[in-house]
Amino acid sequence: MSNGLRRKLTSYGDQGFSLFLRKAFIKAMGYSDDALDRPIVGIANTYSDYNPCHGNVPQLIEAVKRGVMLNGALPMVFPTMSIHESFAAPTSMFLRNLMAMETEELMRAQPMDSVVLIGGCDKTLPAQIMAAASSEIPAIFLPTGPMATGHHKGERLGACTDCRRMWGRFRSGEIDEAEIVEVNNKLVSSVGTCTVMGTASTMANLTEVMGLCLPKAASAPATHAERVRLAEATGAAAARLAADGGLTVRELLTPAAIRNALVALQAMGGSTNAVVHLAAICGRLGFKLDMNLLDQLGQRVPLLVDLQPSGQHYMAEFHEAGGVPALLKAVAQELDQTAPTVYGGTIGDVVAAVSDEPGQTVIRAMTDPLKPIGTLAVLHGNLAPRGAVIKQSAASRQLMVHTGRAVVFDSVEDMTIRIDSDTLDVTAEDILVLRNAGPKGAPGMPEAGYLPIPRKLARQGVKDMVRISDARMSGTAFGTVVLHISPEAADGGPLAIIQTGDTITLDVTARRIDLNIDADEFARRMAALPPAAAGPARGYGQLYHDHVMQADEGADFDFMQAPQ
């Protein structure tokens, strides 16, 4: 295949004319023939005024370009979608597949010999990895980095575990409106991604674990000079890939590399959202994410990283403790260290180069874990025929085996209307059930699985109770919350047959979630379910509804999956 500007020529029926026309137009930008004869590195620009997590992207782009040009290649910046959690309706997850499709097509349509994909906020890195998994050119990733922390009345604040904690205090009446406004000004003190082990930090770390970005690129703070130097080094690596070739994402992400990611996910207190994203990435690669393996690893690999919401620290401390390389060294016995990286060498080489940080306690040893269990457990049972997940490291120990009466909400809207009513019939021993909040039902599988504690109970001091749903939960959230119940209620899943007053048993030890009715009644209710509701009549909404898959399949589009 041709390289540089000769790559991917527009079809005019005359290849010579196609190149002639392309060079004529690009010279309008002031490029010389010398520049246009060099290998091309594409740089995806995900800056947006709607995306503060990507507020440093313009600076990172300039540093990447510098690294590319210092190494003899030509940088070409191109825009793509940019998705922010708080500025995407109905949800950011609704748009992840669209961003993946757009990024893939732009990489395919435009001439580039390698590409730098800059992403940060929760759905951007997964979308970009999904896109690159279907591309024939090498891709190297550059996370935007975690934000700084703020302070309020002597305590540190960081988005977004503290967002939820402080909002919970406001709902329960512990702090007043004037103070919550003050807190609102301090929670997000700089550009960058959430500074706890939420989905953004989890996916950045996993990108590094899988060898797709440079060492320490996941954790260097967004506002530090080190982040800019990493951007320049990423550009240099991309220039080498453009000139000499290298492994593609499809070649890098073998089942062994995905297994390494699952090991790290269990050890780091990572987000439940990572399971959905990894499942989608695996689907693009032509194999299924092994949920049984994920659960088995959670029983062997304990929680080692002391970060909120499973611990107490923030990403800056994780970085200072050695970041992902130090974590890889801590779990080295569980890794396939022969897994290659996009920048050359293997994960074993990364582990061998680690210098220990004396006295750090953020990244523990396997013999001295923060908690003896892994981050995530996979549940089955009559309510979850195709599985569900729980972030057991952030759950209440006393609720890990619990039977309670179901209090059912039929939709996010229903929950919003009734959850804070003083007339809601609910006690702390009950189990809150939210349905029709999955990929199809919401649509877009919102992060509504973290149902708020009903206000009447919050005022009584209740901090946690069992909550189950077909929705997702922010990686920054905490509590005894069962998520991603598959299939979802809107796709004929058993969640649809629960009635308020039924009892449900959660047994994390036995890895089960069950509705306690006899088999005949269960079958009768399932048979009586109405047909699935029709989706939107046009546009992307119709495409999404007709083709989105279930959570255990990554909520990707069926037509985007590789043959298995």
XYZ file of C-alpha atoms in Angstrom, residues 57-424:
368
model
C -6.096 18.991 24.214
C -4.905 22.052 22.216
C -1.673 22.113 24.240
C -1.266 18.345 23.864
C -1.775 18.558 20.098
C 1.011 21.130 19.771
C 3.351 18.882 21.766
C 2.426 15.822 19.703
C 3.060 17.783 16.495
C 6.456 18.818 17.854
C 7.350 15.197 18.548
C 6.204 14.130 15.092
C 8.166 16.833 13.263
C 11.326 16.342 15.318
C 11.278 12.761 14.089
C 10.858 13.508 10.406
C 7.122 12.947 9.830
C 4.273 15.280 8.929
C 1.504 15.793 11.532
C -2.036 16.266 10.263
C -4.694 17.192 12.837
C -8.300 16.244 12.150
C -11.434 16.764 14.280
C -13.669 14.022 15.636
C -16.604 13.867 17.995
C -15.961 14.720 21.637
C -18.235 13.249 24.299
C -18.505 14.522 27.871
C -20.491 12.697 30.537
C -22.363 15.753 31.765
C -23.064 17.284 28.359
C -24.504 14.381 26.368
C -28.233 13.645 26.261
C -29.725 11.214 26.818
C -26.382 9.649 27.828
C -22.774 9.587 26.685
C -23.096 5.824 26.188
C -25.767 6.456 23.566
C -23.116 8.257 21.508
C -20.086 5.996 22.125
C -20.785 3.770 19.129
C -21.342 6.791 16.882
C -17.983 8.231 17.915
C -16.336 4.858 17.280
C -17.868 4.676 13.809
C -16.935 8.251 12.921
C -13.348 7.883 14.173
C -12.909 4.595 12.308
C -14.171 6.044 9.045
C -12.006 9.174 9.296
C -8.939 7.012 9.943
C -9.867 4.897 6.943
C -10.785 7.753 4.583
C -7.854 10.130 5.110
C -4.179 9.562 4.289
C -2.181 8.709 7.421
C 0.485 6.107 8.139
C -0.138 6.095 11.885
C -2.489 7.945 14.203
C -2.435 9.521 17.658
C -5.818 9.272 19.362
C -6.247 11.789 22.199
C -9.040 10.949 24.619
C -9.992 11.245 28.242
C -13.611 11.453 29.308
C -15.257 8.117 29.959
C -16.526 7.038 26.528
C -13.858 8.599 24.318
C -10.964 6.199 24.886
C -13.242 3.130 24.544
C -14.727 4.551 21.325
C -11.259 5.245 19.958
C -9.967 1.768 20.839
C -13.041 0.240 19.188
C -12.320 2.324 16.091
C -8.625 1.479 15.980
C -9.352 -2.230 16.442
C -10.873 -2.171 12.960
C -8.071 -0.150 11.350
C -5.089 -1.354 9.363
C -2.732 1.393 10.567
C -0.858 1.560 13.897
C -2.507 3.719 16.549
C -1.014 5.093 19.745
C -3.181 6.680 22.419
C -2.727 9.772 24.569
C -5.030 10.150 27.605
C -5.687 13.742 28.649
C -4.814 13.001 32.298
C -6.562 13.464 35.644
C -7.551 16.853 37.054
C -6.226 18.454 40.231
C -8.063 18.229 43.546
C -9.808 21.053 45.388
C -10.272 21.735 49.096
C -13.249 22.478 51.317
C -13.175 22.986 55.081
C -9.968 21.081 55.550
C -10.683 18.119 53.253
C -9.672 17.423 49.670
C -12.312 17.231 47.003
C -12.085 15.548 43.624
C -14.615 14.727 40.973
C -16.604 12.752 41.131
C -16.865 10.404 44.121
C -16.896 13.532 46.253
C -19.593 14.989 43.965
C -21.863 12.126 44.961
C -20.804 12.136 48.597
C -21.404 15.845 49.053
C -24.682 15.748 47.124
C -25.806 12.896 49.394
C -25.010 15.061 52.410
C -27.065 17.886 50.896
C -30.040 15.578 50.190
C -29.974 14.278 53.742
C -29.927 17.805 55.163
C -26.405 17.644 56.611
C -25.320 20.708 54.631
C -27.414 23.610 53.393
C -27.881 25.171 49.977
C -25.275 27.870 50.525
C -22.613 25.280 51.343
C -23.455 22.993 48.417
C -23.020 25.997 46.096
C -19.613 26.623 47.669
C -18.700 22.949 47.228
C -19.827 23.118 43.601
C -17.133 25.712 42.954
C -14.395 23.470 44.365
C -15.140 19.942 43.126
C -13.563 20.338 39.673
C -10.551 22.565 40.176
C -8.859 22.133 36.790
C -9.244 20.648 33.338
C -8.720 16.889 33.053
C -10.611 13.748 33.874
C -12.094 12.682 37.203
C -9.267 12.211 39.671
C -10.643 9.075 41.331
C -10.692 5.528 39.949
C -13.784 6.247 37.887
C -14.319 5.125 34.320
C -11.974 7.720 32.797
C -9.024 6.757 35.027
C -9.850 3.065 34.695
C -9.907 3.131 30.899
C -6.738 5.246 30.728
C -4.981 2.751 33.012
C -6.233 -0.203 30.972
C -5.048 1.488 27.777
C -1.579 1.552 29.313
C -1.858 -2.003 30.652
C -2.702 -3.227 27.149
C 0.376 -1.509 25.729
C -1.489 1.113 23.707
C 0.058 4.225 25.275
C 3.425 5.155 26.769
C 4.310 4.229 30.366
C 2.846 6.699 32.904
C 0.669 8.268 30.176
C -2.470 7.119 32.018
C -1.754 8.873 35.294
C 0.364 12.001 34.742
C -1.848 14.944 35.826
C -3.502 16.967 33.093
C -1.964 20.210 34.369
C 1.646 19.013 34.795
C 4.550 19.577 32.422
C 5.095 15.810 32.444
C 1.803 15.395 30.575
C 3.071 17.702 27.814
C 6.412 15.890 27.614
C 4.507 12.596 27.295
C 2.548 14.149 24.428
C 5.776 15.035 22.640
C 7.118 11.516 23.229
C 3.867 10.080 21.903
C 4.306 12.114 18.725
C 7.849 10.793 18.378
C 6.625 7.209 18.770
C 3.881 7.828 16.205
C 6.448 9.173 13.722
C 8.486 5.982 14.088
C 5.350 3.909 13.551
C 4.539 5.920 10.428
C 8.026 5.505 8.979
C 8.841 1.942 9.999
C 5.453 0.334 10.578
C 4.347 -1.388 13.753
C 1.697 -3.541 15.316
C -1.925 -2.519 14.885
C -4.415 -2.502 17.745
C -5.920 -5.712 16.375
C -2.488 -7.366 16.531
C -1.742 -6.017 20.004
C -5.029 -6.900 21.674
C -4.811 -10.669 21.856
C -6.824 -12.623 24.446
C -3.647 -12.570 26.579
C -3.564 -8.758 26.500
C -7.252 -8.605 27.455
C -6.559 -11.019 30.329
C -3.825 -8.661 31.547
C -6.400 -5.878 31.495
C -8.797 -7.952 33.604
C -6.055 -8.649 36.153
C -5.333 -4.935 36.458
C -9.038 -4.079 36.572
C -9.530 -6.339 39.582
C -6.448 -5.012 41.351
C -7.032 -1.297 40.805
C -10.629 -0.897 42.019
C -11.686 -0.124 38.476
C -15.065 0.917 37.138
C -17.826 -1.555 36.285
C -18.165 0.381 33.026
C -14.854 -1.104 31.925
C -16.562 -4.489 31.610
C -18.992 -3.136 29.005
C -16.218 -1.336 27.123
C -13.872 -4.326 27.129
C -16.724 -6.527 25.898
C -17.298 -4.129 22.995
C -13.575 -4.025 22.185
C -13.398 -7.827 22.235
C -16.360 -7.971 19.883
C -14.483 -5.746 17.432
C -11.566 -8.198 17.662
C -13.694 -11.265 16.946
C -13.966 -12.937 20.347
C -16.128 -12.635 23.451
C -15.031 -11.201 26.765
C -14.686 -14.112 29.175
C -16.887 -13.095 32.105
C -16.083 -16.309 33.975
C -12.396 -15.459 33.732
C -13.117 -11.969 35.062
C -14.835 -13.482 38.088
C -12.128 -16.084 38.653
C -9.466 -13.391 38.612
C -11.487 -11.419 41.152
C -11.184 -14.353 43.519
C -7.396 -14.565 43.037
C -6.313 -10.944 42.588
C -7.147 -8.740 45.582
C -7.707 -4.997 45.617
C -4.291 -3.351 45.746
C -4.851 0.316 44.841
C -5.968 2.666 47.607
C -8.002 5.143 45.551
C -11.529 6.444 45.870
C -14.195 5.117 45.656
C -12.787 1.802 46.960
C -10.059 3.529 48.999
C -9.101 7.038 50.041
C -6.543 8.606 47.666
C -6.606 10.311 44.256
C -4.868 9.787 40.910
C -2.013 12.177 41.725
C -0.950 9.859 44.540
C -1.294 6.830 42.250
C 1.010 8.540 39.763
C 3.535 9.475 42.446
C 3.495 5.868 43.672
C 4.585 4.646 40.252
C 1.327 4.498 38.315
C 0.489 1.614 36.024
C 4.067 0.266 35.771
C 4.193 -0.130 39.564
C 0.791 -1.809 39.528
C 1.970 -4.199 36.811
C 4.977 -5.090 38.942
C 2.688 -5.794 41.904
C 0.591 -8.259 39.857
C 3.425 -9.517 37.648
C 2.851 -13.143 38.659
C -0.627 -12.980 37.099
C 0.396 -11.308 33.827
C 1.433 -12.539 30.427
C 4.607 -10.465 30.337
C 5.312 -11.386 26.714
C 2.427 -9.164 25.563
C 3.881 -6.549 23.171
C 3.394 -2.788 23.292
C 2.753 -0.364 20.440
C 5.937 1.583 21.240
C 8.184 -1.510 21.193
C 9.190 -4.175 23.665
C 6.865 -6.043 25.998
C 4.917 -5.561 29.198
C 7.704 -7.547 30.852
C 10.144 -4.825 29.816
C 7.898 -2.242 31.493
C 7.840 -4.282 34.703
C 11.617 -4.739 34.645
C 12.164 -0.985 34.367
C 10.090 -0.082 37.449
C 11.882 1.795 40.219
C 10.169 1.332 43.560
C 8.936 4.431 45.376
C 10.091 4.148 49.008
C 7.351 4.401 51.590
C 4.404 4.596 49.191
C 1.240 2.825 50.369
C -1.122 3.629 47.507
C -0.185 0.532 45.471
C -0.043 -2.463 47.791
C 1.670 -5.831 47.412
C -0.330 -9.003 46.767
C 0.679 -10.141 50.266
C -0.655 -6.935 51.860
C -3.776 -5.940 49.903
C -6.149 -3.103 50.673
C -8.968 -5.659 50.603
C -8.689 -9.443 50.206
C -11.188 -9.492 47.342
C -10.934 -8.225 43.791
C -12.879 -5.233 42.567
C -15.675 -6.917 40.630
C -17.827 -10.012 40.959
C -19.966 -11.533 38.214
C -23.430 -12.697 39.259
C -25.906 -15.099 37.693
C -29.290 -16.400 38.782
C -32.864 -16.350 37.561
C -32.786 -12.518 37.384
C -29.564 -12.435 35.351
C -29.468 -15.356 32.897
C -26.609 -13.715 30.980
C -24.948 -12.155 33.979
C -24.676 -9.008 36.058
C -21.812 -7.289 37.863
C -21.265 -5.759 41.286
C -18.355 -3.611 42.436
C -17.831 -5.596 45.596
C -14.822 -3.537 46.667
C -17.082 -0.481 47.075
C -20.057 -2.350 48.594
C -21.136 -2.738 52.234
C -19.938 -5.991 53.751
C -23.155 -6.525 55.717
C -25.224 -6.369 52.504
C -23.213 -8.854 50.444
C -25.692 -11.569 51.433
C -29.125 -10.041 51.770
C -32.785 -10.848 51.173
C -35.184 -7.955 50.911
C -38.527 -6.812 49.606
C -38.471 -5.320 46.112
C -39.457 -1.687 45.611
C -39.784 -1.364 41.839
C -39.307 1.680 39.616
C -40.379 1.157 36.003
C -38.089 3.792 34.490
C -35.631 6.514 35.355
C -38.491 9.003 35.155
C -40.602 6.942 37.560
C -37.695 6.805 39.993
C -37.092 10.547 39.709
C -40.734 11.309 40.518
C -41.144 8.910 43.463
C -37.742 8.372 45.110
C -37.951 11.402 47.402
C -41.628 11.192 48.259
C -42.370 10.984 51.965
C -45.172 8.544 51.079
C -42.830 6.040 49.377
